[in-house]
PDB file of C-alpha atoms in Angstrom:
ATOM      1  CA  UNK A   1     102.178 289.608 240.992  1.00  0.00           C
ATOM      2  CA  UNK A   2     104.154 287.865 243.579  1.00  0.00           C
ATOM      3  CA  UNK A   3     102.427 285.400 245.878  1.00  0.00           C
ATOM      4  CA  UNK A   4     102.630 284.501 249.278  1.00  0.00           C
ATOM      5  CA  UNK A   5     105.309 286.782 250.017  1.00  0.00           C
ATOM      6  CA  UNK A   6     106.321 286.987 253.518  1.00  0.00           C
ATOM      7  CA  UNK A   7     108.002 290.423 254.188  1.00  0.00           C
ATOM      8  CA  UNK A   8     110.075 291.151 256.855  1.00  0.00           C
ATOM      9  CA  UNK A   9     110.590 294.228 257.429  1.00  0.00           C
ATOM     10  CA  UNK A  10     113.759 296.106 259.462  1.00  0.00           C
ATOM     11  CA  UNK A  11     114.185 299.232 260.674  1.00  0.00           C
ATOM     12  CA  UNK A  12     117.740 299.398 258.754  1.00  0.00           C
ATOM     13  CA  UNK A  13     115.762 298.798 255.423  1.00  0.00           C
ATOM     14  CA  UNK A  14     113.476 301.753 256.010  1.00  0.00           C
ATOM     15  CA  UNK A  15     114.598 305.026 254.128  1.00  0.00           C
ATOM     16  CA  UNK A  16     116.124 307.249 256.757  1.00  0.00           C
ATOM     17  CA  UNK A  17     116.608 310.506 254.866  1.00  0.00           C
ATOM     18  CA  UNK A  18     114.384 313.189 256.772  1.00  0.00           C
ATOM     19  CA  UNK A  19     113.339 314.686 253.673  1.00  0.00           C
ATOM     20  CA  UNK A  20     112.122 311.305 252.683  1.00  0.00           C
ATOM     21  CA  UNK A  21     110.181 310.630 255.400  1.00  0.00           C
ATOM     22  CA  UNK A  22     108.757 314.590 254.613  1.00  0.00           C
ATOM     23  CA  UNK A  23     108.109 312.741 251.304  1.00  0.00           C
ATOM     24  CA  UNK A  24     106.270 309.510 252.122  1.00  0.00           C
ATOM     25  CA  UNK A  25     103.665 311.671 254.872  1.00  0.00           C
ATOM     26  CA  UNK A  26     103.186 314.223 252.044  1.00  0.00           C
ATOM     27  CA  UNK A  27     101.771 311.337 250.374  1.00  0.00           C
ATOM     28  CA  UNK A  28     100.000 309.628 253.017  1.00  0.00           C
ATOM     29  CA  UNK A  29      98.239 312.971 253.582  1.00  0.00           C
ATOM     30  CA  UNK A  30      97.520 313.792 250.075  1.00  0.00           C
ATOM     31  CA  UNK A  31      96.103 310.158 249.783  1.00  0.00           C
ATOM     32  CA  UNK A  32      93.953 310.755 252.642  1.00  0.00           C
ATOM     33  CA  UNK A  33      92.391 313.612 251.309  1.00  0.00           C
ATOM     34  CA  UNK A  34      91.986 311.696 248.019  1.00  0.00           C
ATOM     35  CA  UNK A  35      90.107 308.556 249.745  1.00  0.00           C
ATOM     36  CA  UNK A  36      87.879 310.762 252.464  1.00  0.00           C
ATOM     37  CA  UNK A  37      86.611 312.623 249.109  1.00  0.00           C
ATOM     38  CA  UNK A  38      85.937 309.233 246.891  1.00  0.00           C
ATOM     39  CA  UNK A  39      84.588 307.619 250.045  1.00  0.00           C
ATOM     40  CA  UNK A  40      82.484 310.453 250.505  1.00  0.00           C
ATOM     41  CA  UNK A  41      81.389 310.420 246.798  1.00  0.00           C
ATOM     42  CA  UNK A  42      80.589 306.444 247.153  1.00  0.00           C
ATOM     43  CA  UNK A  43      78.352 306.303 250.044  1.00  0.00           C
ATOM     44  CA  UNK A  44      76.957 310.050 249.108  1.00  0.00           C
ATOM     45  CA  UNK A  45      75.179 308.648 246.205  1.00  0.00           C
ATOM     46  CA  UNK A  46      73.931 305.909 247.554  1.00  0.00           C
ATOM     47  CA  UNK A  47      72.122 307.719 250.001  1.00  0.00           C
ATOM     48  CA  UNK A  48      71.091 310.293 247.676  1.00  0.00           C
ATOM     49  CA  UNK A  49      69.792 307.708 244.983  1.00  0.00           C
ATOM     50  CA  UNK A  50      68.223 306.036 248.071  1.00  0.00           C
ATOM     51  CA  UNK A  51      66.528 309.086 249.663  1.00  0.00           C
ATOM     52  CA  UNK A  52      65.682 311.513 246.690  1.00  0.00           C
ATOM     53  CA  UNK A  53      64.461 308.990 243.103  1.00  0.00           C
ATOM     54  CA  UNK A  54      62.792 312.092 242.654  1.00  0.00           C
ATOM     55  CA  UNK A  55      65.641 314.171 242.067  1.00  0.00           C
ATOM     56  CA  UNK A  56      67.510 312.019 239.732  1.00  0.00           C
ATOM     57  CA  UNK A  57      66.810 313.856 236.559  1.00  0.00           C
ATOM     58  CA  UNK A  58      67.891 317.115 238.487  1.00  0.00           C
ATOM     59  CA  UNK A  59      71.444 316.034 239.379  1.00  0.00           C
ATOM     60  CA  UNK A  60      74.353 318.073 237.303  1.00  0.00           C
ATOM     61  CA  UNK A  61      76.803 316.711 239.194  1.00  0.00           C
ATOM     62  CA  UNK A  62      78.640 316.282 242.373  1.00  0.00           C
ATOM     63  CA  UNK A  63      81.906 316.512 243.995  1.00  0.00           C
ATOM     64  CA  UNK A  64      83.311 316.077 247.647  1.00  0.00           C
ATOM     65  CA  UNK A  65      85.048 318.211 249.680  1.00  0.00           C
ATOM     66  CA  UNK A  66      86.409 317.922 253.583  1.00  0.00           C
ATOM     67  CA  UNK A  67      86.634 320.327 255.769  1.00  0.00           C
ATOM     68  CA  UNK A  68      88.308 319.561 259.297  1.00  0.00           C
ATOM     69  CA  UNK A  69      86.996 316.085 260.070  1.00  0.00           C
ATOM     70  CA  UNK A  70      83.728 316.436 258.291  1.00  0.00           C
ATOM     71  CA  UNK A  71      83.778 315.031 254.675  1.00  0.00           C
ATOM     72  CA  UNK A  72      81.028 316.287 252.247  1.00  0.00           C
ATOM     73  CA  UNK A  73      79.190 314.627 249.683  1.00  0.00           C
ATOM     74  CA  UNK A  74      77.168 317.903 247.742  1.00  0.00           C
ATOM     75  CA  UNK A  75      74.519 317.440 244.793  1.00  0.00           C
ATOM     76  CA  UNK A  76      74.128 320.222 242.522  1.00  0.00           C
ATOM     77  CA  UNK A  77      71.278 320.801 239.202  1.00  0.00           C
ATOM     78  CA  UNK A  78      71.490 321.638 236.270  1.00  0.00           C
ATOM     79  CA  UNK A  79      71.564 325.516 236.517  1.00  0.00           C
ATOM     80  CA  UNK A  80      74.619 327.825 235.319  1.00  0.00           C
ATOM     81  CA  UNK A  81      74.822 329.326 238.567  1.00  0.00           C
ATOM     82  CA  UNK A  82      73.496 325.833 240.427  1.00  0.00           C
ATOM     83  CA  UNK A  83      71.444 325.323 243.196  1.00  0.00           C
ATOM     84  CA  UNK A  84      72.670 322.837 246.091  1.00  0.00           C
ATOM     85  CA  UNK A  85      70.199 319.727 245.598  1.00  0.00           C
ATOM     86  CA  UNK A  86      71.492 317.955 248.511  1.00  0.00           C
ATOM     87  CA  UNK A  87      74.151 317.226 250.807  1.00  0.00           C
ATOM     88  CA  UNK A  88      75.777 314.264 252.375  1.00  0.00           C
ATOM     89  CA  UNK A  89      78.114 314.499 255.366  1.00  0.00           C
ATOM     90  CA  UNK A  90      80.025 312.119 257.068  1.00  0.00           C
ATOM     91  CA  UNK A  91      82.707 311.865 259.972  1.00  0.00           C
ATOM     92  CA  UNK A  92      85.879 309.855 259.784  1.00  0.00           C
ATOM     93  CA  UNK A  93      84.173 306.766 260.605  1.00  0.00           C
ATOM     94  CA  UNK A  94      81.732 307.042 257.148  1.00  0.00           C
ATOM     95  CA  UNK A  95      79.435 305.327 259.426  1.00  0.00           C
ATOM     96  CA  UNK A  96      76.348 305.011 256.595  1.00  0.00           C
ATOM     97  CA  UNK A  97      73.578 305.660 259.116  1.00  0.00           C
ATOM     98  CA  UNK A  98      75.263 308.457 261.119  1.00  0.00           C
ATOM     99  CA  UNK A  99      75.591 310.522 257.828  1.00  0.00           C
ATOM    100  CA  UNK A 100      73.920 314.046 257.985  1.00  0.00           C
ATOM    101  CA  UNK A 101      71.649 314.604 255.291  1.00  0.00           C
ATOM    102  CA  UNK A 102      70.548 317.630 254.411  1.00  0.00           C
ATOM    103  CA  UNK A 103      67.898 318.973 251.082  1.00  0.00           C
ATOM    104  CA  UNK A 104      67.556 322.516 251.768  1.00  0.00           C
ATOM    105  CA  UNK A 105      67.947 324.335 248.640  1.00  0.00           C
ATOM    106  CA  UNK A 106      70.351 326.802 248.254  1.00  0.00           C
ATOM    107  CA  UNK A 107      73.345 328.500 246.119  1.00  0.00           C
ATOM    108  CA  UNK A 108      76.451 327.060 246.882  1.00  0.00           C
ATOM    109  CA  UNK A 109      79.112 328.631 249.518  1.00  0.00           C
ATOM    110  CA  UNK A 110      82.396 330.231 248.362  1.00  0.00           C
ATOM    111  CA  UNK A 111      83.975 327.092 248.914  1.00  0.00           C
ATOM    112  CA  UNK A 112      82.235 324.831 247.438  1.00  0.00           C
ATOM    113  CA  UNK A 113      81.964 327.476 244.635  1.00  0.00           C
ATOM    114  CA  UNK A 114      85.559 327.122 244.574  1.00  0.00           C
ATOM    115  CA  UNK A 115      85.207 323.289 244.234  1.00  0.00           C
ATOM    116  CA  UNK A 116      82.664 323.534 241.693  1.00  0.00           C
ATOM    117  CA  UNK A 117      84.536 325.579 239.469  1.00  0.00           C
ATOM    118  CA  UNK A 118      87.674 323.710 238.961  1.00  0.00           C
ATOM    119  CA  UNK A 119      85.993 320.564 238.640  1.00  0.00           C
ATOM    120  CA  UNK A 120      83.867 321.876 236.027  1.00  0.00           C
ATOM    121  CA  UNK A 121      87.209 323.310 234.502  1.00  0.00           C
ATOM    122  CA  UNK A 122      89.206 319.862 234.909  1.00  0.00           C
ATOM    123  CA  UNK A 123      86.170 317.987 233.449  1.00  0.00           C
ATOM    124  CA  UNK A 124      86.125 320.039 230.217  1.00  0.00           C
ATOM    125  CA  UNK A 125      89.547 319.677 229.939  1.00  0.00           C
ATOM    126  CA  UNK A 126      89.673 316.442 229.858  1.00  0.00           C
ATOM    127  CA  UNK A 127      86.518 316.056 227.055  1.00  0.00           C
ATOM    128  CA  UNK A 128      88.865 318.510 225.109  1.00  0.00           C
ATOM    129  CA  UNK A 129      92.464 317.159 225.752  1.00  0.00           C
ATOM    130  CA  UNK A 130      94.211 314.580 223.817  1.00  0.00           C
ATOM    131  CA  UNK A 131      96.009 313.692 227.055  1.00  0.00           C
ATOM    132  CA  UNK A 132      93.037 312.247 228.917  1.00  0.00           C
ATOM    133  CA  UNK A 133      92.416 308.603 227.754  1.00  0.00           C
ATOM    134  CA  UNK A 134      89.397 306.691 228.492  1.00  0.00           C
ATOM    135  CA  UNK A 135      89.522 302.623 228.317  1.00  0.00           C
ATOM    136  CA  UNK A 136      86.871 300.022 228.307  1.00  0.00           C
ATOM    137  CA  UNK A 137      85.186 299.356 231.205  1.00  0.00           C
ATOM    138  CA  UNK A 138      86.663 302.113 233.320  1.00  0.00           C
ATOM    139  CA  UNK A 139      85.777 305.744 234.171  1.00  0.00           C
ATOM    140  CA  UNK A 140      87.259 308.993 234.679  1.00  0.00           C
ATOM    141  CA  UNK A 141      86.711 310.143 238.083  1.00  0.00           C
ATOM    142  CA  UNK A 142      87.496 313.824 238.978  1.00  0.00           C
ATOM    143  CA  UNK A 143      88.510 314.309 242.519  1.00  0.00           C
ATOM    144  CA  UNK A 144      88.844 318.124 243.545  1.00  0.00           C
ATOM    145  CA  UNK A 145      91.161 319.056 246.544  1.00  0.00           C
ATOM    146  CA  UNK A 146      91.675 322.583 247.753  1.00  0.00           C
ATOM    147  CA  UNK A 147      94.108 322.699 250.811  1.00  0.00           C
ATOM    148  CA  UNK A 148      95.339 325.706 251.539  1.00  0.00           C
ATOM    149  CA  UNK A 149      96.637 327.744 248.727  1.00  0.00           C
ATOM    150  CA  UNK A 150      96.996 324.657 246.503  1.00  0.00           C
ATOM    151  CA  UNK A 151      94.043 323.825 244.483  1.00  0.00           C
ATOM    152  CA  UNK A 152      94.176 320.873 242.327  1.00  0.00           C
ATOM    153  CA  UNK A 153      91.636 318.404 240.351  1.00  0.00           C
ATOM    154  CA  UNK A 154      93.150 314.658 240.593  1.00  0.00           C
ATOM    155  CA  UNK A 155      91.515 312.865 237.837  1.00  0.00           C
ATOM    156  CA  UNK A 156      91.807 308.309 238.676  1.00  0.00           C
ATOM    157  CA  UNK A 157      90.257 305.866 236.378  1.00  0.00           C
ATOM    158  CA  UNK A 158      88.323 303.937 238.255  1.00  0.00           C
ATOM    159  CA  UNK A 159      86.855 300.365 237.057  1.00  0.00           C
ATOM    160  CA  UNK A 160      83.253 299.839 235.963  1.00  0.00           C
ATOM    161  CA  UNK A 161      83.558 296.280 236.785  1.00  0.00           C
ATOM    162  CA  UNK A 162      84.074 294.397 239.712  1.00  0.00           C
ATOM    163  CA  UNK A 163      87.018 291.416 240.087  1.00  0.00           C
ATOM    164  CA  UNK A 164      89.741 294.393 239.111  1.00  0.00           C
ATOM    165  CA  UNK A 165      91.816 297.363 240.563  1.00  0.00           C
ATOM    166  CA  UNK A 166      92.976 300.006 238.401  1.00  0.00           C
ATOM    167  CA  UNK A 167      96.296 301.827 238.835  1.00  0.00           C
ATOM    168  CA  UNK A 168      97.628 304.443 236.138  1.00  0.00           C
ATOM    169  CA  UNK A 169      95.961 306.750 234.075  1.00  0.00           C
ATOM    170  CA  UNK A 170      95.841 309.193 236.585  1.00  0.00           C
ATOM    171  CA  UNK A 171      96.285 313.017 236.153  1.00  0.00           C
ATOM    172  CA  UNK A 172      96.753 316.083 237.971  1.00  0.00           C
ATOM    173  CA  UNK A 173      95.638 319.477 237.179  1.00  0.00           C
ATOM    174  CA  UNK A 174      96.430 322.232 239.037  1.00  0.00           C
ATOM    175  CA  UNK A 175      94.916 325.917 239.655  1.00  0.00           C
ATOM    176  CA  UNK A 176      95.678 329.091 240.514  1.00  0.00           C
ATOM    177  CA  UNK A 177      94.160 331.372 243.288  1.00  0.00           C
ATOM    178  CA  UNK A 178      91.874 332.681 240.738  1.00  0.00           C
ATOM    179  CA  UNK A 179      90.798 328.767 239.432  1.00  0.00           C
ATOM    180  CA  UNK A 180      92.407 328.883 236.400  1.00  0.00           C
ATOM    181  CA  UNK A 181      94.715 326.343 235.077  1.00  0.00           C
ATOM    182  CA  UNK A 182      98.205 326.611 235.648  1.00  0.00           C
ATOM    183  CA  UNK A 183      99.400 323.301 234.797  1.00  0.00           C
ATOM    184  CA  UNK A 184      98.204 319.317 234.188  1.00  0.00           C
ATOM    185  CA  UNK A 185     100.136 316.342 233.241  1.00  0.00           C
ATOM    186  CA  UNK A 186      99.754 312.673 233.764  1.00  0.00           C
ATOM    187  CA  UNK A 187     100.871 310.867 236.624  1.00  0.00           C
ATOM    188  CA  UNK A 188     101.452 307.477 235.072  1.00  0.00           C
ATOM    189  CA  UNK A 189     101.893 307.061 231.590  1.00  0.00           C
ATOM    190  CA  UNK A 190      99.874 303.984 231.522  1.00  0.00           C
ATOM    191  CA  UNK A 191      97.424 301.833 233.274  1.00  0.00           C
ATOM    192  CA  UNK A 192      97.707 299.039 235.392  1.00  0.00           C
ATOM    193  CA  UNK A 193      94.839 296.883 235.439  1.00  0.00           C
ATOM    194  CA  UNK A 194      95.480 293.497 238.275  1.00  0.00           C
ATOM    195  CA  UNK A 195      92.651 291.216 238.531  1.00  0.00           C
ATOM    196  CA  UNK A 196      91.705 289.629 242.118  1.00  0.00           C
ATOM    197  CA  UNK A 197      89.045 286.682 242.908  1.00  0.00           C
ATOM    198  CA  UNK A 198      87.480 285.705 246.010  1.00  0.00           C
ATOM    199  CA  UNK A 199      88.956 282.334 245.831  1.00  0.00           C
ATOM    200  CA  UNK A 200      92.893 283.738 246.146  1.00  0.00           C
ATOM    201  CA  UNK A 201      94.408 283.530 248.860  1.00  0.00           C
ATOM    202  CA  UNK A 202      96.606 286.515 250.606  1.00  0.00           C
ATOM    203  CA  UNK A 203      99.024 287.568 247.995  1.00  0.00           C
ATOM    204  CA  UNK A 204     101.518 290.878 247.533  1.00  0.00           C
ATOM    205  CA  UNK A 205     100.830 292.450 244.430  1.00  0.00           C
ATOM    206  CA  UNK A 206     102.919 294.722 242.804  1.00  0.00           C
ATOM    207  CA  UNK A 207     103.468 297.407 239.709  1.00  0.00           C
ATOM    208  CA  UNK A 208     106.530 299.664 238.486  1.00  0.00           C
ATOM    209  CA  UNK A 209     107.162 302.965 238.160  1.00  0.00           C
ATOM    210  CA  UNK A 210     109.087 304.859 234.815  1.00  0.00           C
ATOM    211  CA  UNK A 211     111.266 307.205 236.093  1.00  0.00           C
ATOM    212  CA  UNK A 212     108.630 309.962 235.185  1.00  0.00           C
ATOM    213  CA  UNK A 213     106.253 308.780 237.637  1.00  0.00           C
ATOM    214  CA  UNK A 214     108.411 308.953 239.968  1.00  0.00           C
ATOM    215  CA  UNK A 215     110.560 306.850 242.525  1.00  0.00           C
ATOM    216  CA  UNK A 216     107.856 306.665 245.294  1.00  0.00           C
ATOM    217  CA  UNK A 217     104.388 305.280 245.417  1.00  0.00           C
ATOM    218  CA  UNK A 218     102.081 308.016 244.610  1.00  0.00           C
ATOM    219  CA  UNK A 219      99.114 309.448 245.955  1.00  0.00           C
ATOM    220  CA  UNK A 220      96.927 307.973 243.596  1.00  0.00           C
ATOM    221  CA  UNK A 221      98.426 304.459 244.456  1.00  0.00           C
ATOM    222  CA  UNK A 222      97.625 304.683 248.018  1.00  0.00           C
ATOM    223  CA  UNK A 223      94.125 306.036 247.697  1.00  0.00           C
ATOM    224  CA  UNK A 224      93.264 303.215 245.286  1.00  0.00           C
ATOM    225  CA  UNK A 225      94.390 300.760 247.793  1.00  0.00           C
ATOM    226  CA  UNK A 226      92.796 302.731 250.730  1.00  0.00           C
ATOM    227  CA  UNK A 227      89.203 302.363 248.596  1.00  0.00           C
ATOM    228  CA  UNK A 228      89.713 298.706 247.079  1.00  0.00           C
ATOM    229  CA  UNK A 229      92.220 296.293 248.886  1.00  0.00           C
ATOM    230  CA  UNK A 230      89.180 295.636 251.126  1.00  0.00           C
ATOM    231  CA  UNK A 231      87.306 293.682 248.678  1.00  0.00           C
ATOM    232  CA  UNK A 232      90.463 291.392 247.688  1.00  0.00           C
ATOM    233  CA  UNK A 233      92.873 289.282 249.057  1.00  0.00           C
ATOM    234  CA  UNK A 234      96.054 291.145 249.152  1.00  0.00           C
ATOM    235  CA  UNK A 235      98.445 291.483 252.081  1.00  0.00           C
ATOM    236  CA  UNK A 236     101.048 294.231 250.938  1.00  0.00           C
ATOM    237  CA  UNK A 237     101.358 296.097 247.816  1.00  0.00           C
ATOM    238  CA  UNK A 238     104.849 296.554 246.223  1.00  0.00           C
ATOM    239  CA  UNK A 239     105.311 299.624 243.598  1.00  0.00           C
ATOM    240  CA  UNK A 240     109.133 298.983 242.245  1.00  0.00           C
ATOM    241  CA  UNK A 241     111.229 302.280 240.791  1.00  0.00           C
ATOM    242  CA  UNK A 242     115.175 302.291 240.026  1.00  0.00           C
ATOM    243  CA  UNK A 243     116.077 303.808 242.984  1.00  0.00           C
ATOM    244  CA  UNK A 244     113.062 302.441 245.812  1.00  0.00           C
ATOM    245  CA  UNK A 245     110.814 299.906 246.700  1.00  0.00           C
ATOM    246  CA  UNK A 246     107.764 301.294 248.483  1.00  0.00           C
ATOM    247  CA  UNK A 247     105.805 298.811 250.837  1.00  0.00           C
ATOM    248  CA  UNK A 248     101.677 299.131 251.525  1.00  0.00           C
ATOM    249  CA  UNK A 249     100.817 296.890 254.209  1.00  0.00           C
ATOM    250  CA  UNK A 250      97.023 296.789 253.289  1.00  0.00           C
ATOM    251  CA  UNK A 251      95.773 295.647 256.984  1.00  0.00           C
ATOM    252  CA  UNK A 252      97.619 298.292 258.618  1.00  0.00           C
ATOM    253  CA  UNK A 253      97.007 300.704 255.947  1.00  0.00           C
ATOM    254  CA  UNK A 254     100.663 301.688 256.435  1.00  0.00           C
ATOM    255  CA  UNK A 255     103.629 302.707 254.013  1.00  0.00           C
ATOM    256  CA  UNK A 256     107.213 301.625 254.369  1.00  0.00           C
ATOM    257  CA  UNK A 257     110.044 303.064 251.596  1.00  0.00           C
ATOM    258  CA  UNK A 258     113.093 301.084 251.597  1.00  0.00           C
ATOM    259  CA  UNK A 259     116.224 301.406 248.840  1.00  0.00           C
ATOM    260  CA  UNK A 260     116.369 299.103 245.788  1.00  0.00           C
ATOM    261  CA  UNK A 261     119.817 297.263 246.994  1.00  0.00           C
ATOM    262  CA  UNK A 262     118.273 297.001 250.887  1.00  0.00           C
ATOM    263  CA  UNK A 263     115.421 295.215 249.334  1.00  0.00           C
ATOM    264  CA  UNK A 264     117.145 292.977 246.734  1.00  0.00           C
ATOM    265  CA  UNK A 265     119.571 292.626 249.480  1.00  0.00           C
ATOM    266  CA  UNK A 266     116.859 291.031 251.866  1.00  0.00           C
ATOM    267  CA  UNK A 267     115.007 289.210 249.217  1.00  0.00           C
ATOM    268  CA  UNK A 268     117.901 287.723 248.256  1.00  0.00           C
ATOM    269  CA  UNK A 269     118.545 286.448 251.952  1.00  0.00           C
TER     270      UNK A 269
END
């Protein structure tokens, strides 16, 4: 953790490779599709829990899925071929009283069909997979994204405890056109727990990356900061590889990339 840091930040330091700029929105947009879906899934239940006590013992599950600018949070029962229980939709604002609720019961589309089944398919993975780890005090959450061809189940650990944000211990499992598994590995090969309190003031906080995770921040990373930097104190995140130093400013919600010698180089200035 590295406190009151005070980063200034010039264009010359920024990485000016076109494919790395291809790079960093690939990841903005992946993390945006990441957060609109966990959003979704946060404020989704509370309405649900809010509006339907009734159909608590129903629920089998739920996911959340976004299609144009509408971001859907879908309850479904216990059933092998399920029954929609409710849904939840929002617009980009995820303005909590402008959500569309809806309890008409149905079978689920083809899409969400689609969404259903490799959830279902990541899940059981996971319960069967010596690769998935579970710690104390955190949760698995399984995050489905279809875009596309590309279907893929992004599985975060998420805390069950407040006063901490969780990086690491992600995975991603991908799909075929058919919704079978083609491939899964994990993202970081270990977790990152930093602690914040309401008395700190604005800090930059920071983790690494092994050279398997790879040299930018990942998709993971910015959705986690997307859904929790709100509820701390932190100005910028820093994740640190050999080769880059990637910058979240967590006001702006915006991503710089910079080489390792350009920002050792400023630091050191």
């Amino acid at each position: 953790m590295i406190k009151n840091l005070l980063l200034v930040i010039l264009t010359f330091y920024m990485v000016p490779a076109v494919s790395q700029e291809k790079e960093k929105q690939a990841i903005l947009d992946e993390a945006t599709l990441l957060y609109n879906s966990e959003r979704a899934s946060w404020h989704g239940t509370d309405i649900f829990m809010a509006k339907f006590p009734e159909k608590k013992d129903k629920i089998g599950g739920y996911f959340s899925y976004s299609v144009g600018k509408l971001h859907t949070c879908l309850f479904f029962d216990k059933e092998t071929s399920p029954n929609v229980l409710a849904t939840i939709a929002f617009n980009d604002s995820f303005v909590v009283e402008a959500a569309e609720v809806n309890s008409n019961n149905r079978k689920l589309n083809t899409l969400e069909t689609d969404y259903y089944t490799i959830r279902q398919k990541a899940l059981a993975l996971a319960q069967n997979d010596s690769l998935f780890k579970v710690y104390n005090n955190t949760n698995l959450n399984f995050i489905p994204v279809i875009a596309g061809n590309s279907k893929k189940v992004f599985v975060l650990t998420g805390p069950s405890i407040t006063g901490v944000v969780v990086f690491g211990n992600d995975y991603l499992i991908e799909f075929d056109k058919k919704n079978n598994i083609t491939s899964k590995k994990a993202l970081h090969k270990n977790i990152i727990p930093i602690n914040y309190s309401d008395s700190e003031n604005e800090i930059a906080t920071m983790h690494n990356h092994l050279p398997e995770t790879g040299e930018f921040i990942t998709a993971t990373d910015v959705c986690t900061l997307m859904l929790y930097s709100q509820y701390t104190h932190w100005s910028q995140h820093l994740v640190l590889s050999k080769k880059y130093v990637s910058v979240w400013d967590c006001a702006k919600e915006s991503l710089l990339i910079m080489t390792t010698e350009a920002w050792e180089k400023m630091t050191k200035d």
